[in-house]
PDB file of C-alpha atoms in Angstrom:
ATOM      1  CA  UNK A   1      32.682  49.430 272.542  1.00 55.00           C
ATOM      2  CA  UNK A   2      31.476  46.559 274.074  1.00 61.00           C
ATOM      3  CA  UNK A   3      28.661  48.419 276.174  1.00 72.00           C
ATOM      4  CA  UNK A   4      27.126  49.569 272.359  1.00 71.00           C
ATOM      5  CA  UNK A   5      26.971  45.734 271.920  1.00 73.00           C
ATOM      6  CA  UNK A   6      24.805  45.169 274.601  1.00 77.00           C
ATOM      7  CA  UNK A   7      22.400  47.993 274.175  1.00 79.00           C
ATOM      8  CA  UNK A   8      21.470  46.826 270.854  1.00 76.00           C
ATOM      9  CA  UNK A   9      21.745  43.108 272.071  1.00 78.00           C
ATOM     10  CA  UNK A  10      19.550  43.935 275.222  1.00 81.00           C
ATOM     11  CA  UNK A  11      16.901  46.032 272.874  1.00 82.00           C
ATOM     12  CA  UNK A  12      16.814  43.685 270.292  1.00 80.00           C
ATOM     13  CA  UNK A  13      15.781  40.658 272.479  1.00 82.00           C
ATOM     14  CA  UNK A  14      12.981  43.410 273.851  1.00 85.00           C
ATOM     15  CA  UNK A  15      11.448  44.190 271.092  1.00 83.00           C
ATOM     16  CA  UNK A  16      11.547  40.706 269.844  1.00 82.00           C
ATOM     17  CA  UNK A  17      10.156  39.409 273.359  1.00 84.00           C
ATOM     18  CA  UNK A  18       7.228  42.377 273.052  1.00 86.00           C
ATOM     19  CA  UNK A  19       6.451  41.238 269.023  1.00 82.00           C
ATOM     20  CA  UNK A  20       5.953  37.806 269.748  1.00 81.00           C
ATOM     21  CA  UNK A  21       4.013  38.291 272.912  1.00 83.00           C
ATOM     22  CA  UNK A  22       1.384  40.132 270.549  1.00 84.00           C
ATOM     23  CA  UNK A  23       1.809  38.190 267.904  1.00 82.00           C
ATOM     24  CA  UNK A  24       0.757  35.418 270.087  1.00 81.00           C
ATOM     25  CA  UNK A  25      -1.901  37.324 272.059  1.00 83.00           C
ATOM     26  CA  UNK A  26      -3.697  37.616 268.384  1.00 84.00           C
ATOM     27  CA  UNK A  27      -3.167  33.599 266.820  1.00 81.00           C
ATOM     28  CA  UNK A  28      -1.825  31.741 270.202  1.00 77.00           C
ATOM     29  CA  UNK A  29       0.243  29.671 268.276  1.00 76.00           C
ATOM     30  CA  UNK A  30       3.429  27.844 269.478  1.00 74.00           C
ATOM     31  CA  UNK A  31       5.151  28.936 266.287  1.00 76.00           C
ATOM     32  CA  UNK A  32       5.409  32.340 267.306  1.00 77.00           C
ATOM     33  CA  UNK A  33       8.063  31.649 268.983  1.00 77.00           C
ATOM     34  CA  UNK A  34      10.103  30.573 266.479  1.00 80.00           C
ATOM     35  CA  UNK A  35       8.926  34.583 264.601  1.00 78.00           C
ATOM     36  CA  UNK A  36      10.399  35.847 267.543  1.00 78.00           C
ATOM     37  CA  UNK A  37      13.774  34.086 267.228  1.00 81.00           C
ATOM     38  CA  UNK A  38      13.293  35.061 263.758  1.00 84.00           C
ATOM     39  CA  UNK A  39      12.877  38.915 264.696  1.00 80.00           C
ATOM     40  CA  UNK A  40      15.005  39.240 266.861  1.00 82.00           C
ATOM     41  CA  UNK A  41      17.800  38.267 264.295  1.00 84.00           C
ATOM     42  CA  UNK A  42      17.165  39.777 261.604  1.00 85.00           C
ATOM     43  CA  UNK A  43      16.784  43.304 264.028  1.00 82.00           C
ATOM     44  CA  UNK A  44      19.824  42.460 265.443  1.00 81.00           C
ATOM     45  CA  UNK A  45      21.659  42.346 261.489  1.00 80.00           C
ATOM     46  CA  UNK A  46      20.254  45.947 260.966  1.00 81.00           C
ATOM     47  CA  UNK A  47      21.299  47.614 264.494  1.00 79.00           C
ATOM     48  CA  UNK A  48      24.697  45.991 264.081  1.00 75.00           C
ATOM     49  CA  UNK A  49      25.135  46.760 260.234  1.00 73.00           C
ATOM     50  CA  UNK A  50      23.812  50.457 261.177  1.00 74.00           C
ATOM     51  CA  UNK A  51      25.668  50.400 264.712  1.00 72.00           C
ATOM     52  CA  UNK A  52      28.707  48.714 264.804  1.00 68.00           C
ATOM     53  CA  UNK A  53      30.580  49.122 260.957  1.00 60.00           C
ATOM     54  CA  UNK A  54      33.471  47.945 262.867  1.00 57.00           C
ATOM     55  CA  UNK A  55      32.185  44.675 263.552  1.00 53.00           C
ATOM     56  CA  UNK A  56      31.812  42.455 260.976  1.00 56.00           C
ATOM     57  CA  UNK A  57      28.998  41.370 260.033  1.00 54.00           C
ATOM     58  CA  UNK A  58      26.231  38.545 258.012  1.00 53.00           C
ATOM     59  CA  UNK A  59      26.415  41.579 255.264  1.00 57.00           C
ATOM     60  CA  UNK A  60      30.226  40.850 254.461  1.00 61.00           C
ATOM     61  CA  UNK A  61      30.190  37.596 254.211  1.00 64.00           C
ATOM     62  CA  UNK A  62      31.035  36.134 250.590  1.00 70.00           C
ATOM     63  CA  UNK A  63      27.760  34.417 248.827  1.00 73.00           C
ATOM     64  CA  UNK A  64      29.644  31.758 248.319  1.00 78.00           C
ATOM     65  CA  UNK A  65      30.217  31.318 251.997  1.00 75.00           C
ATOM     66  CA  UNK A  66      26.634  31.364 252.250  1.00 77.00           C
ATOM     67  CA  UNK A  67      25.981  29.075 249.650  1.00 84.00           C
ATOM     68  CA  UNK A  68      28.320  26.394 251.167  1.00 85.00           C
ATOM     69  CA  UNK A  69      26.968  27.362 254.712  1.00 82.00           C
ATOM     70  CA  UNK A  70      23.083  26.893 253.083  1.00 86.00           C
ATOM     71  CA  UNK A  71      24.124  23.511 251.313  1.00 90.00           C
ATOM     72  CA  UNK A  72      26.173  22.049 254.377  1.00 89.00           C
ATOM     73  CA  UNK A  73      22.289  23.290 256.862  1.00 89.00           C
ATOM     74  CA  UNK A  74      20.090  21.580 253.892  1.00 90.00           C
ATOM     75  CA  UNK A  75      22.280  18.618 254.308  1.00 90.00           C
ATOM     76  CA  UNK A  76      22.513  18.511 258.058  1.00 88.00           C
ATOM     77  CA  UNK A  77      18.406  19.390 258.434  1.00 89.00           C
ATOM     78  CA  UNK A  78      17.699  16.430 255.932  1.00 91.00           C
ATOM     79  CA  UNK A  79      19.955  14.354 258.370  1.00 90.00           C
ATOM     80  CA  UNK A  80      18.699  15.098 261.344  1.00 88.00           C
ATOM     81  CA  UNK A  81      14.470  14.478 259.760  1.00 89.00           C
ATOM     82  CA  UNK A  82      15.465  11.066 258.088  1.00 90.00           C
ATOM     83  CA  UNK A  83      16.843   9.860 261.989  1.00 87.00           C
ATOM     84  CA  UNK A  84      13.475  11.434 263.514  1.00 87.00           C
ATOM     85  CA  UNK A  85      10.996   9.763 260.895  1.00 87.00           C
ATOM     86  CA  UNK A  86      13.484   6.950 261.611  1.00 84.00           C
ATOM     87  CA  UNK A  87      13.005   6.919 265.137  1.00 80.00           C
ATOM     88  CA  UNK A  88       9.623   7.688 265.647  1.00 82.00           C
ATOM     89  CA  UNK A  89       8.204   6.369 262.381  1.00 82.00           C
ATOM     90  CA  UNK A  90       6.989   3.639 264.542  1.00 79.00           C
ATOM     91  CA  UNK A  91       4.784   4.566 267.299  1.00 80.00           C
ATOM     92  CA  UNK A  92       3.592   7.503 263.928  1.00 80.00           C
ATOM     93  CA  UNK A  93       2.881   3.667 262.488  1.00 84.00           C
ATOM     94  CA  UNK A  94       1.497   1.954 265.747  1.00 81.00           C
ATOM     95  CA  UNK A  95      -0.724   5.398 266.638  1.00 82.00           C
ATOM     96  CA  UNK A  96      -1.975   5.252 263.188  1.00 84.00           C
ATOM     97  CA  UNK A  97      -3.394   2.224 263.199  1.00 87.00           C
ATOM     98  CA  UNK A  98      -4.119   1.504 267.322  1.00 85.00           C
ATOM     99  CA  UNK A  99      -5.073   2.620 270.863  1.00 85.00           C
ATOM    100  CA  UNK A 100      -2.842   4.458 272.923  1.00 84.00           C
ATOM    101  CA  UNK A 101      -2.112   2.165 275.318  1.00 85.00           C
ATOM    102  CA  UNK A 102      -0.474  -0.087 272.021  1.00 84.00           C
ATOM    103  CA  UNK A 103       1.892   2.721 271.763  1.00 83.00           C
ATOM    104  CA  UNK A 104       2.741   3.173 275.089  1.00 85.00           C
ATOM    105  CA  UNK A 105       3.863  -1.211 275.309  1.00 86.00           C
ATOM    106  CA  UNK A 106       5.133  -0.331 271.768  1.00 83.00           C
ATOM    107  CA  UNK A 107       7.108   2.657 273.868  1.00 82.00           C
ATOM    108  CA  UNK A 108       8.411   0.691 276.706  1.00 86.00           C
ATOM    109  CA  UNK A 109       9.072  -2.504 274.355  1.00 86.00           C
ATOM    110  CA  UNK A 110      11.430  -0.849 271.773  1.00 81.00           C
ATOM    111  CA  UNK A 111      12.909   1.235 275.205  1.00 82.00           C
ATOM    112  CA  UNK A 112      13.725  -2.101 276.786  1.00 85.00           C
ATOM    113  CA  UNK A 113      15.024  -3.745 273.438  1.00 82.00           C
ATOM    114  CA  UNK A 114      17.341  -0.913 273.189  1.00 80.00           C
ATOM    115  CA  UNK A 115      18.873  -0.105 276.510  1.00 83.00           C
ATOM    116  CA  UNK A 116      21.595  -1.937 275.665  1.00 78.00           C
ATOM    117  CA  UNK A 117      22.623   0.076 272.621  1.00 79.00           C
ATOM    118  CA  UNK A 118      21.576   3.120 274.707  1.00 80.00           C
ATOM    119  CA  UNK A 119      24.256   2.245 278.120  1.00 83.00           C
ATOM    120  CA  UNK A 120      26.482   1.777 275.525  1.00 78.00           C
ATOM    121  CA  UNK A 121      26.348   4.789 273.470  1.00 78.00           C
ATOM    122  CA  UNK A 122      26.700   7.474 276.792  1.00 80.00           C
ATOM    123  CA  UNK A 123      29.242   5.323 278.291  1.00 78.00           C
ATOM    124  CA  UNK A 124      30.592   6.221 274.460  1.00 75.00           C
ATOM    125  CA  UNK A 125      29.688   9.800 274.336  1.00 74.00           C
ATOM    126  CA  UNK A 126      29.997  10.581 278.010  1.00 77.00           C
ATOM    127  CA  UNK A 127      32.975   9.180 278.819  1.00 76.00           C
ATOM    128  CA  UNK A 128      35.324   7.336 276.152  1.00 72.00           C
ATOM    129  CA  UNK A 129      35.052  10.253 274.151  1.00 72.00           C
ATOM    130  CA  UNK A 130      36.232  13.045 276.458  1.00 74.00           C
ATOM    131  CA  UNK A 131      39.658  10.469 277.519  1.00 71.00           C
ATOM    132  CA  UNK A 132      39.683  10.107 274.100  1.00 69.00           C
ATOM    133  CA  UNK A 133      39.964  14.234 273.314  1.00 68.00           C
ATOM    134  CA  UNK A 134      42.700  14.002 276.178  1.00 70.00           C
ATOM    135  CA  UNK A 135      44.937  11.499 275.298  1.00 65.00           C
ATOM    136  CA  UNK A 136      44.533  12.716 271.205  1.00 65.00           C
ATOM    137  CA  UNK A 137      48.652  14.083 271.554  1.00 65.00           C
ATOM    138  CA  UNK A 138      49.698  11.192 273.044  1.00 63.00           C
ATOM    139  CA  UNK A 139      49.193   8.910 270.172  1.00 60.00           C
ATOM    140  CA  UNK A 140      51.048   5.591 271.773  1.00 64.00           C
ATOM    141  CA  UNK A 141      48.679   5.930 274.847  1.00 66.00           C
ATOM    142  CA  UNK A 142      45.901   6.325 272.506  1.00 63.00           C
ATOM    143  CA  UNK A 143      46.127   2.870 270.913  1.00 66.00           C
ATOM    144  CA  UNK A 144      46.208   1.481 274.469  1.00 71.00           C
ATOM    145  CA  UNK A 145      42.707   3.712 275.330  1.00 69.00           C
ATOM    146  CA  UNK A 146      40.876   2.483 272.297  1.00 69.00           C
ATOM    147  CA  UNK A 147      41.747  -1.268 273.220  1.00 73.00           C
ATOM    148  CA  UNK A 148      40.808  -1.255 276.372  1.00 74.00           C
ATOM    149  CA  UNK A 149      37.402   0.608 276.055  1.00 72.00           C
ATOM    150  CA  UNK A 150      37.069  -1.822 272.670  1.00 72.00           C
ATOM    151  CA  UNK A 151      36.867  -4.299 275.617  1.00 76.00           C
ATOM    152  CA  UNK A 152      34.840  -2.802 278.264  1.00 72.00           C
ATOM    153  CA  UNK A 153      32.355  -2.341 275.601  1.00 69.00           C
ATOM    154  CA  UNK A 154      32.082  -5.470 274.849  1.00 72.00           C
ATOM    155  CA  UNK A 155      31.923  -6.800 277.999  1.00 72.00           C
ATOM    156  CA  UNK A 156      28.711  -4.108 278.661  1.00 67.00           C
ATOM    157  CA  UNK A 157      27.075  -5.287 275.835  1.00 63.00           C
ATOM    158  CA  UNK A 158      27.302  -9.042 277.134  1.00 65.00           C
ATOM    159  CA  UNK A 159      25.919  -7.996 280.393  1.00 55.00           C
ATOM    160  CA  UNK A 160      23.080  -6.735 279.247  1.00 52.00           C
ATOM    161  CA  UNK A 161      22.117  -9.241 276.616  1.00 46.00           C
TER     162      UNK A 161
END
Protein backbone atom coordinates (compact mmCIF):
# COMPACT_ATOMS: atom_id res chain seq x y z
CA UNK A 1 0.00 0.00 0.00
CA UNK A 2 2.45 2.69 -1.11
CA UNK A 3 -0.32 5.25 -1.56
CA UNK A 4 -1.13 5.06 2.18
CA UNK A 5 2.53 5.74 2.97
CA UNK A 6 2.56 8.77 0.66
CA UNK A 7 -0.72 10.10 2.07
CA UNK A 8 0.46 9.76 5.66
CA UNK A 9 3.82 11.33 4.89
CA UNK A 10 2.30 14.29 3.03
CA UNK A 11 -0.41 14.75 5.65
CA UNK A 12 2.08 14.89 8.50
CA UNK A 13 4.27 17.27 6.50
CA UNK A 14 1.34 19.62 5.93
CA UNK A 15 0.36 19.56 9.61
CA UNK A 16 3.96 20.15 10.71
CA UNK A 17 4.38 23.07 8.28
CA UNK A 18 1.15 24.65 9.55
CA UNK A 19 2.28 24.11 13.15
CA UNK A 20 5.71 25.59 12.35
CA UNK A 21 4.20 28.68 10.73
CA UNK A 22 1.74 29.16 13.59
CA UNK A 23 4.44 28.88 16.25
CA UNK A 24 6.79 31.12 14.21
CA UNK A 25 4.06 33.76 13.95
CA UNK A 26 3.79 33.79 17.75
CA UNK A 27 7.44 33.46 18.80
CA UNK A 28 9.49 34.82 15.84
CA UNK A 29 12.36 32.44 16.58
CA UNK A 30 14.44 30.34 14.22
CA UNK A 31 14.29 27.45 16.68
CA UNK A 32 10.73 26.89 15.52
CA UNK A 33 12.13 25.00 12.52
CA UNK A 34 13.46 22.37 14.89
CA UNK A 35 10.08 22.15 16.59
CA UNK A 36 8.44 21.64 13.18
CA UNK A 37 10.75 18.72 12.37
CA UNK A 38 10.06 17.16 15.78
CA UNK A 39 6.29 17.56 15.29
CA UNK A 40 6.56 15.95 11.85
CA UNK A 41 8.55 12.95 13.13
CA UNK A 42 6.31 12.34 16.14
CA UNK A 43 3.17 12.54 14.01
CA UNK A 44 4.73 10.26 11.39
CA UNK A 45 5.64 7.75 14.09
CA UNK A 46 2.11 7.75 15.52
CA UNK A 47 0.45 7.58 12.11
CA UNK A 48 2.72 4.80 10.85
CA UNK A 49 2.11 2.77 14.01
CA UNK A 50 -1.63 3.24 13.73
CA UNK A 51 -2.25 2.99 9.96
CA UNK A 52 0.70 0.98 8.64
CA UNK A 53 1.16 -1.96 11.04
CA UNK A 54 2.94 -4.08 8.43
CA UNK A 55 5.78 -1.58 8.06
CA UNK A 56 8.44 -1.84 10.78
CA UNK A 57 8.42 1.26 12.93
CA UNK A 58 10.23 2.72 15.91
CA UNK A 59 7.79 1.32 18.45
CA UNK A 60 9.00 -2.23 17.69
CA UNK A 61 12.71 -1.56 18.13
CA UNK A 62 14.40 -3.21 21.08
CA UNK A 63 15.51 -0.99 23.96
CA UNK A 64 19.11 -2.26 23.76
CA UNK A 65 19.34 -1.06 20.17
CA UNK A 66 17.94 2.33 21.10
CA UNK A 67 20.56 2.62 23.85
CA UNK A 68 23.35 1.79 21.40
CA UNK A 69 22.08 4.35 18.89
CA UNK A 70 21.69 6.96 21.65
CA UNK A 71 25.26 6.37 22.88
CA UNK A 72 26.62 6.63 19.35
CA UNK A 73 24.57 9.78 18.72
CA UNK A 74 25.89 11.34 21.92
CA UNK A 75 29.49 10.55 20.98
CA UNK A 76 28.94 11.91 17.47
CA UNK A 77 27.33 15.08 18.84
CA UNK A 78 30.20 15.63 21.27
CA UNK A 79 32.73 15.03 18.51
CA UNK A 80 31.06 17.47 16.13
CA UNK A 81 30.73 20.05 18.92
CA UNK A 82 34.41 19.72 19.81
CA UNK A 83 35.45 20.11 16.18
CA UNK A 84 33.23 23.19 15.89
CA UNK A 85 34.76 24.75 19.01
CA UNK A 86 38.29 23.96 17.81
CA UNK A 87 37.68 25.41 14.34
CA UNK A 88 35.76 28.50 15.48
CA UNK A 89 37.42 29.08 18.86
CA UNK A 90 39.98 31.50 17.47
CA UNK A 91 37.28 33.64 15.91
CA UNK A 92 35.31 33.70 19.17
CA UNK A 93 38.37 34.78 21.14
CA UNK A 94 39.40 37.43 18.61
CA UNK A 95 35.80 38.64 18.38
CA UNK A 96 35.50 38.92 22.15
CA UNK A 97 38.59 41.11 22.57
CA UNK A 98 38.70 43.14 19.34
CA UNK A 99 36.71 44.64 16.49
CA UNK A 100 34.84 43.17 13.54
CA UNK A 101 37.68 44.22 11.23
CA UNK A 102 40.15 42.20 13.32
CA UNK A 103 37.89 39.13 13.12
CA UNK A 104 37.68 39.54 9.34
CA UNK A 105 41.48 39.88 9.08
CA UNK A 106 41.95 36.85 11.34
CA UNK A 107 39.50 34.79 9.27
CA UNK A 108 41.27 35.72 6.05
CA UNK A 109 44.69 34.92 7.49
CA UNK A 110 43.41 31.60 8.87
CA UNK A 111 41.94 30.69 5.48
CA UNK A 112 45.19 31.50 3.67
CA UNK A 113 47.34 29.53 6.11
CA UNK A 114 45.11 26.46 5.74
CA UNK A 115 44.79 26.71 1.96
CA UNK A 116 47.19 23.85 1.18
CA UNK A 117 45.60 21.56 3.75
CA UNK A 118 42.13 22.36 2.41
CA UNK A 119 43.21 21.56 -1.17
CA UNK A 120 44.70 18.23 -0.09
CA UNK A 121 41.56 17.40 1.90
CA UNK A 122 39.35 18.32 -1.06
CA UNK A 123 41.36 16.18 -3.49
CA UNK A 124 41.47 13.25 -1.07
CA UNK A 125 37.75 13.28 -0.34
CA UNK A 126 36.33 14.14 -3.76
CA UNK A 127 38.80 12.54 -6.17
CA UNK A 128 40.92 9.92 -4.46
CA UNK A 129 38.29 8.31 -2.25
CA UNK A 130 36.02 7.36 -5.20
CA UNK A 131 39.07 5.91 -6.98
CA UNK A 132 39.99 3.87 -3.91
CA UNK A 133 36.39 2.69 -3.53
CA UNK A 134 36.41 1.47 -7.13
CA UNK A 135 39.76 -0.31 -6.70
CA UNK A 136 38.89 -1.99 -3.39
CA UNK A 137 37.75 -5.09 -5.25
CA UNK A 138 41.19 -5.39 -6.87
CA UNK A 139 43.80 -5.48 -4.05
CA UNK A 140 46.76 -5.50 -6.44
CA UNK A 141 45.63 -2.24 -8.03
CA UNK A 142 44.80 -0.67 -4.65
CA UNK A 143 48.40 -0.66 -3.40
CA UNK A 144 49.61 0.95 -6.61
CA UNK A 145 46.81 3.56 -6.45
CA UNK A 146 47.65 4.43 -2.83
CA UNK A 147 51.32 4.93 -3.75
CA UNK A 148 50.44 7.22 -6.65
CA UNK A 149 48.00 9.17 -4.46
CA UNK A 150 50.65 9.72 -1.78
CA UNK A 151 53.08 11.09 -4.37
CA UNK A 152 50.33 13.29 -5.81
CA UNK A 153 49.43 14.72 -2.40
CA UNK A 154 53.07 15.44 -1.60
CA UNK A 155 53.39 17.33 -4.91
CA UNK A 156 50.29 19.38 -4.13
CA UNK A 157 51.58 20.15 -0.63
CA UNK A 158 54.97 21.31 -1.97
CA UNK A 159 53.39 23.43 -4.69
CA UNK A 160 51.49 25.58 -2.15
CA UNK A 161 54.15 25.89 0.54
